[in-house]
Amino acid sequence: MRMFFYILIGLVLAFPAYVRVAPSDPNRWHVAIAAETESNLAGGAVRIITNGPETLTILNKNMLNRPRTKVFAGSIEQGRITYITRTKLMGYPDYTTIEQSGENIKLFARLRFGKSDLGVNAARLEQLKGALE
């Protein structure tokens, strides 16, 4: 019984450690945004805005000013940038992709671990949209 207890404690401690060091594959997270309409998902959200002359630059600057956020892949020149934003307490990663798509810019924010983000990613995208006004 004691051995089971130690294994359980080990697993409880191992998961948060794994979340912080788990490798991220650009082929999975830095991909084209297929959505054509705005939507809220259980683990993320999609927003589409009209592209202006400096929209991508403004959005990039706003994302880089967010706490615990860094560029994961891409660039303004490539027309697609994916960022990782980590939660404050546990360091769970959320991925936000901003992509120039013709006359629009698509924004897609989603979680990596779990099933629900409690609306955090949709709120992030709404704040990004608000920065353009």
XYZ file of C-alpha atoms in Angstrom:
133
model
C 0.000 0.000 0.000
C 2.826 2.384 0.812
C 4.419 1.750 -2.594
C 1.138 2.660 -4.327
C 1.037 5.914 -2.347
C 4.582 6.836 -3.441
C 3.797 6.053 -7.069
C 0.666 8.190 -6.909
C 2.575 11.109 -5.367
C 5.268 10.727 -8.034
C 2.695 10.908 -10.813
C 1.016 13.944 -9.275
C 4.355 15.738 -9.177
C 5.533 14.510 -12.580
C 2.653 15.919 -14.641
C 3.235 19.616 -13.825
C 6.940 19.108 -14.486
C 6.172 17.483 -17.842
C 3.850 20.357 -18.798
C 6.680 22.843 -18.308
C 9.305 20.919 -20.321
C 7.211 19.080 -22.938
C 8.579 19.797 -26.415
C 6.372 21.666 -28.880
C 6.252 20.550 -32.508
C 5.936 23.431 -34.995
C 4.374 21.021 -37.507
C 1.436 20.629 -35.122
C 1.021 24.150 -33.708
C 2.336 26.545 -36.387
C -0.052 25.632 -39.172
C -2.440 27.466 -41.479
C -5.739 28.439 -39.891
C -8.450 26.549 -41.765
C -11.432 28.288 -40.139
C -13.405 30.715 -42.291
C -15.727 32.010 -39.548
C -15.353 33.189 -35.977
C -16.079 30.622 -33.302
C -15.641 29.769 -29.644
C -14.428 26.262 -28.926
C -14.136 24.330 -25.658
C -10.368 24.786 -25.730
C -9.923 27.883 -27.818
C -11.341 30.462 -30.187
C -11.057 31.855 -33.707
C -11.462 35.498 -34.686
C -11.221 37.117 -38.123
C -10.515 40.811 -38.610
C -10.005 43.094 -41.575
C -6.370 43.535 -42.513
C -5.085 47.094 -42.398
C -1.656 48.465 -43.340
C -0.069 47.808 -39.932
C -2.501 45.303 -38.392
C -0.093 42.370 -38.228
C 2.643 44.568 -36.749
C 0.299 45.972 -34.085
C -0.954 42.508 -33.148
C 2.607 41.184 -32.943
C 3.676 44.038 -30.665
C 0.628 43.499 -28.458
C 1.330 39.763 -28.136
C 4.990 40.349 -27.264
C 3.943 42.776 -24.502
C 1.850 40.077 -22.825
C 3.317 38.417 -19.744
C 4.841 34.950 -20.195
C 4.466 35.137 -23.998
C 7.118 34.492 -26.629
C 7.270 33.784 -30.349
C 7.205 30.056 -31.012
C 7.477 30.088 -34.819
C 7.024 32.342 -37.824
C 7.424 36.057 -38.416
C 5.671 39.122 -39.769
C 7.522 38.652 -43.058
C 6.166 35.109 -43.369
C 2.634 36.319 -42.676
C 2.067 33.821 -39.855
C 3.300 33.961 -36.259
C 2.571 31.491 -33.484
C 3.139 32.430 -29.847
C 3.255 30.423 -26.635
C 1.670 32.016 -23.583
C 2.152 30.143 -20.308
C -0.218 30.298 -17.357
C 1.147 32.005 -14.282
C 0.743 29.249 -11.719
C 1.341 25.956 -13.528
C 3.017 27.104 -16.731
C 0.473 25.410 -19.018
C 1.049 26.502 -22.632
C -1.575 28.130 -24.837
C -0.799 28.675 -28.516
C -1.962 31.754 -30.438
C -1.496 31.910 -34.198
C -1.970 35.144 -36.120
C -2.068 34.756 -39.884
C -2.493 37.110 -42.807
C -5.092 35.616 -45.137
C -5.838 37.822 -48.123
C -7.834 40.827 -46.968
C -8.264 39.367 -43.482
C -6.181 38.379 -40.516
C -7.118 35.190 -38.743
C -6.429 34.672 -35.065
C -6.568 31.213 -33.489
C -5.865 30.670 -29.795
C -6.023 27.218 -28.205
C -4.860 25.206 -25.254
C -2.481 22.270 -25.382
C -3.403 20.332 -22.256
C -6.922 19.694 -21.025
C -10.340 20.121 -22.589
C -11.518 23.545 -21.461
C -9.673 26.837 -21.233
C -12.512 28.537 -19.301
C -12.689 31.238 -21.982
C -9.121 32.474 -21.538
C -8.181 32.153 -25.203
C -11.354 33.860 -26.457
C -10.687 36.714 -24.019
C -7.101 37.021 -25.299
C -8.346 37.348 -28.878
C -10.947 39.928 -27.883
C -8.230 41.953 -26.143
C -6.112 41.762 -29.301
C -9.024 42.998 -31.383
C -9.569 45.809 -28.873
C -5.935 46.917 -29.278
C -6.692 47.762 -32.901
C -9.490 50.196 -32.102
